[in-house]
Structure formats: structure tokens, C-alpha cells
Amino acid sequence: MKRFKLIIAVSFVVAIVAALVTQSFAYPPFLAKARKFGAKDCTFCHVAAEGGAPWNARGQWLIKEKERRGADAVDVEWLADFKEGSDKPAADKPAQAKPADKPAAVKVDPKVYDAYVGQYDAPFGVLTISREGDKLFGAPEGQDKAELVPTSETEFDVPSVGVKVKFVKDSAGKVTHMVLNHDGEELQAKKIK
């Protein structure tokens, strides 16, 4: 559970970085997956231990591989193809198609978002949900926001980090909490304001 909390916290930080740049290249929440390839910390792919730009040779290779494959995000499993000293993508392997089961964004009446706006007490800190026009955003305390893309009236994707968010209402229709899902692991955040 502690690892999941860390993954969610880091995921929202990555989402914030993604909101500040036109493309998001690396995903620190995948550090656990990268351990089987020898990663001890984020410097496995990044120059700085905190992640983000700039990237070392491995990170630059992953960025090129992402572009070659036409993928929306880096997949840590690609590291199996990485050869030390090579900055070229794995051209001998066929590019994988984008997942077909990715749900498309749906149109939701933005007035529905008003019930979701507020602060949520998550294990990694306070998460603030805000609305700007017809869009919904989430941000950990003291950080910039990332857009929540609706897949239904109560469920959203944070595409840059692979987190799904579901708002839960009580029998009176009042939002009580949100459920964050990352790779099948769930974490609840109670609405406090």
C-alpha cells in the first residue's frame, strides 16, 4: 500500500510536469517496473534524481523509442531492447500498435464538475480538484494542475500518468470521495472541502 501511495503521489507530480510541457517523456511512477532492468532511482533514465529533463542516454533512447513506435507514453518494458552505448531506437523490432481498448473521452455537461470541485485528503497529501470552463483539473498541494479527461460522468483519465479517477457519491448525490486507480491498485481520497 505504501508503494502504491508513492506511485500515485509521483504520478500527479509527473502530470504537473506534463501540463507545463508540450510532451511528457518520462514517468517516474514506473521506477518499480524499471528495477528489473537495474534501476535504483530515477537517475536510471534522468540526469536529476527528481526526474524530468534533462535525460541521460537511456532516457533519450526511451524518448526516441516512444516516437518511433508512435506511442502516447513510454513503456518501461522497452528497456529490454536497450543496448548500453546506443542512442538509436530498436529499429529491428516492429513497433507496437497503440492500445485499442483505450476509452475515448466523452462529452459531459461541465455543470456536473461543480460537485467534484474541492479538496480531497489523499494518503500522499491534499489533492485539489478545480474547474476551468468545461475542463476539470487535479493538483497535489503546492503543485500545478493536470487535466482529468472524462470517460463517463463520474470517471476520468489522467492520460499523462495512466491514473484513472472515479468520483463516488452518497445516496443523496453528494460526492464523498474519489478513487484513484493505477495499474489495478486503488487508493481512496476523502473529500474534505
Short mmCIF file of C-alpha atoms in Angstrom, two decimals:
data_model
loop_
_atom_site.label_atom_id
_atom_site.label_comp_id
_atom_site.label_asym_id
_atom_site.label_seq_id
_atom_site.Cartn_x
_atom_site.Cartn_y
_atom_site.Cartn_z
CA MET A 1 0.00 0.00 0.00
CA LYS A 2 2.87 2.36 0.80
CA ARG A 3 4.36 1.76 -2.65
CA PHE A 4 1.01 2.50 -4.27
CA LYS A 5 0.74 5.78 -2.35
CA LEU A 6 4.15 6.77 -3.57
CA ILE A 7 3.23 5.84 -7.14
CA ILE A 8 0.09 8.00 -7.01
CA ALA A 9 1.96 10.95 -5.49
CA VAL A 10 4.69 10.75 -8.10
CA SER A 11 2.07 10.26 -10.82
CA PHE A 12 0.45 13.57 -10.04
CA VAL A 13 3.82 15.30 -9.95
CA VAL A 14 4.51 13.90 -13.41
CA ALA A 15 1.09 15.11 -14.54
CA ILE A 16 2.03 18.56 -13.40
CA VAL A 17 5.24 18.45 -15.40
CA ALA A 18 3.25 17.19 -18.37
CA ALA A 19 0.93 20.18 -18.07
CA LEU A 20 3.92 22.50 -18.31
CA VAL A 21 5.47 20.97 -21.41
CA THR A 22 4.00 20.07 -24.75
CA GLN A 23 5.06 16.44 -24.44
CA SER A 24 5.63 14.31 -21.41
CA PHE A 25 8.55 11.99 -21.96
CA ALA A 26 9.28 10.06 -18.77
CA TYR A 27 7.15 8.62 -15.99
CA PRO A 28 8.81 8.25 -12.57
CA PRO A 29 5.94 6.08 -11.29
CA PHE A 30 7.41 3.33 -13.43
CA LEU A 31 10.56 3.15 -11.31
CA ALA A 32 9.31 -0.03 -9.67
CA LYS A 33 8.89 -1.66 -13.09
CA ALA A 34 12.35 -0.48 -14.15
CA ARG A 35 14.00 -2.18 -11.16
CA LYS A 36 14.12 -5.47 -13.06
CA PHE A 37 16.35 -3.70 -15.59
CA GLY A 38 18.70 -2.46 -12.85
CA ALA A 39 17.11 0.87 -11.88
CA LYS A 40 17.82 2.00 -8.33
CA ASP A 41 16.36 5.51 -8.65
CA CYS A 42 15.22 7.99 -11.30
CA THR A 43 18.82 8.61 -12.41
CA PHE A 44 18.48 5.34 -14.33
CA CYS A 45 16.89 7.43 -17.11
CA HIS A 46 17.18 11.04 -15.84
CA VAL A 47 20.15 13.23 -15.03
CA ALA A 48 18.48 14.51 -11.81
CA ALA A 49 17.29 12.17 -9.06
CA GLU A 50 13.94 14.00 -9.08
CA GLY A 51 13.33 13.00 -12.70
CA GLY A 52 12.24 15.31 -15.51
CA ALA A 53 14.53 16.90 -18.08
CA PRO A 54 17.33 16.51 -18.88
CA TRP A 55 17.60 12.80 -19.63
CA ASN A 56 20.68 10.60 -19.74
CA ALA A 57 21.45 8.31 -22.72
CA ARG A 58 18.93 5.67 -21.58
CA GLY A 59 16.19 8.27 -21.15
CA GLN A 60 16.96 9.81 -24.54
CA TRP A 61 16.76 6.35 -26.08
CA LEU A 62 13.32 5.80 -24.49
CA ILE A 63 12.09 9.13 -25.90
CA LYS A 64 13.27 8.17 -29.39
CA GLU A 65 11.70 4.72 -28.99
CA LYS A 66 8.39 6.32 -27.97
CA GLU A 67 8.44 8.48 -31.08
CA ARG A 68 9.42 5.55 -33.33
CA ARG A 69 6.58 3.45 -32.00
CA GLY A 70 4.08 6.30 -32.21
CA ALA A 71 3.12 5.62 -28.59
CA ASP A 72 1.36 8.01 -26.23
CA ALA A 73 3.67 7.12 -23.34
CA VAL A 74 6.95 5.40 -22.60
CA ASP A 75 6.66 1.71 -21.73
CA VAL A 76 9.33 0.59 -19.27
CA GLU A 77 9.33 -2.87 -20.87
CA TRP A 78 11.10 -1.34 -23.89
CA LEU A 79 14.24 -1.25 -21.72
CA ALA A 80 14.64 -4.94 -22.59
CA ASP A 81 15.70 -3.73 -26.07
CA PHE A 82 18.10 -1.03 -24.83
CA LYS A 83 21.77 -1.61 -25.59
CA GLU A 84 24.27 0.34 -23.48
CA GLY A 85 26.07 2.91 -25.62
CA SER A 86 23.25 3.05 -28.19
CA ASP A 87 21.17 6.16 -28.61
CA LYS A 88 19.24 4.77 -31.57
CA PRO A 89 15.79 3.22 -31.17
CA ALA A 90 15.34 -0.51 -31.66
CA ALA A 91 14.65 -0.46 -35.40
CA ASP A 92 14.88 -4.25 -35.70
CA LYS A 93 11.77 -4.75 -33.56
CA PRO A 94 8.35 -3.96 -35.03
CA ALA A 95 6.59 -1.02 -33.49
CA GLN A 96 3.61 -1.94 -31.37
CA ALA A 97 0.22 -0.54 -32.22
CA LYS A 98 -1.48 1.80 -29.82
CA PRO A 99 -3.87 0.02 -27.47
CA ALA A 100 -7.33 -0.30 -29.00
CA ASP A 101 -9.11 -0.62 -25.66
CA LYS A 102 -8.24 2.91 -24.54
CA PRO A 103 -11.54 4.61 -23.78
CA ALA A 104 -12.29 7.75 -25.73
CA ALA A 105 -13.11 10.99 -23.96
CA VAL A 106 -16.84 11.59 -23.70
CA LYS A 107 -18.78 14.82 -23.61
CA VAL A 108 -20.01 15.63 -20.10
CA ASP A 109 -22.06 18.64 -19.04
CA PRO A 110 -19.45 20.83 -17.30
CA LYS A 111 -22.01 21.74 -14.62
CA VAL A 112 -21.55 18.19 -13.30
CA TYR A 113 -17.94 19.09 -12.48
CA ASP A 114 -19.04 21.60 -9.84
CA ALA A 115 -19.88 18.72 -7.47
CA TYR A 116 -16.31 17.37 -7.86
CA VAL A 117 -14.54 20.67 -7.18
CA GLY A 118 -12.86 20.82 -3.78
CA GLN A 119 -10.10 19.30 -1.72
CA TYR A 120 -9.52 15.61 -1.10
CA ASP A 121 -7.41 14.08 1.66
CA ALA A 122 -5.23 11.51 -0.09
CA PRO A 123 -2.54 9.42 1.60
CA PHE A 124 0.08 11.45 -0.29
CA GLY A 125 -1.40 14.85 0.75
CA VAL A 126 -4.22 17.18 -0.18
CA LEU A 127 -5.38 16.90 -3.77
CA THR A 128 -7.28 19.88 -5.16
CA ILE A 129 -9.83 19.44 -7.93
CA SER A 130 -10.77 22.58 -9.86
CA ARG A 131 -12.84 23.52 -12.87
CA GLU A 132 -11.87 25.93 -15.61
CA GLY A 133 -14.61 26.41 -18.15
CA ASP A 134 -15.56 22.98 -19.47
CA LYS A 135 -12.46 21.20 -18.12
CA LEU A 136 -11.63 19.55 -14.79
CA PHE A 137 -8.15 19.62 -13.26
CA GLY A 138 -6.37 17.96 -10.35
CA ALA A 139 -3.28 19.12 -8.48
CA PRO A 140 -1.42 17.90 -5.41
CA GLU A 141 -0.83 20.54 -2.75
CA GLY A 142 1.64 23.21 -3.90
CA GLN A 143 1.89 21.84 -7.44
CA ASP A 144 0.48 22.74 -10.86
CA LYS A 145 -2.59 21.03 -12.22
CA ALA A 146 -3.18 18.25 -14.75
CA GLU A 147 -6.36 17.77 -16.77
CA LEU A 148 -8.81 14.99 -15.92
CA VAL A 149 -10.32 13.72 -19.17
CA PRO A 150 -13.86 12.31 -18.78
CA THR A 151 -14.62 8.74 -19.81
CA SER A 152 -18.06 8.89 -18.16
CA GLU A 153 -19.92 11.34 -15.93
CA THR A 154 -18.06 10.11 -12.83
CA GLU A 155 -14.87 8.58 -14.25
CA PHE A 156 -11.80 10.31 -15.65
CA ASP A 157 -8.37 9.52 -17.03
CA VAL A 158 -5.17 11.43 -16.30
CA PRO A 159 -3.55 10.33 -19.58
CA SER A 160 -0.05 11.57 -18.89
CA VAL A 161 0.39 9.27 -15.89
CA GLY A 162 -2.00 6.40 -16.54
CA VAL A 163 -4.17 7.11 -13.49
CA LYS A 164 -7.92 6.68 -13.51
CA VAL A 165 -10.11 8.73 -11.19
CA LYS A 166 -13.65 7.92 -10.10
CA PHE A 167 -15.82 10.26 -8.02
CA VAL A 168 -18.13 8.46 -5.59
CA LYS A 169 -21.44 9.92 -4.39
CA ASP A 170 -23.63 9.00 -1.43
CA SER A 171 -27.36 8.20 -1.71
CA ALA A 172 -28.16 11.93 -1.61
CA GLY A 173 -25.93 12.57 -4.63
CA LYS A 174 -23.18 14.35 -2.65
CA VAL A 175 -19.57 13.50 -3.56
CA THR A 176 -17.95 11.76 -0.59
CA HIS A 177 -14.60 10.65 -2.00
CA MET A 178 -12.63 9.78 -5.09
CA VAL A 179 -10.95 6.51 -6.02
CA LEU A 180 -7.59 6.66 -7.77
CA ASN A 181 -6.57 3.61 -9.78
CA HIS A 182 -3.09 2.92 -11.10
CA ASP A 183 -2.37 -0.45 -12.71
CA GLY A 184 -5.27 -2.06 -10.85
CA GLU A 185 -4.25 -0.76 -7.41
CA GLU A 186 -6.80 1.53 -5.79
CA LEU A 187 -6.41 4.38 -3.34
CA GLN A 188 -9.22 6.45 -1.82
CA ALA A 189 -9.17 10.18 -1.12
CA LYS A 190 -11.93 11.58 1.11
CA LYS A 191 -13.49 14.92 0.14
CA ILE A 192 -12.71 17.38 2.95
CA LYS A 193 -13.76 20.72 1.46
#
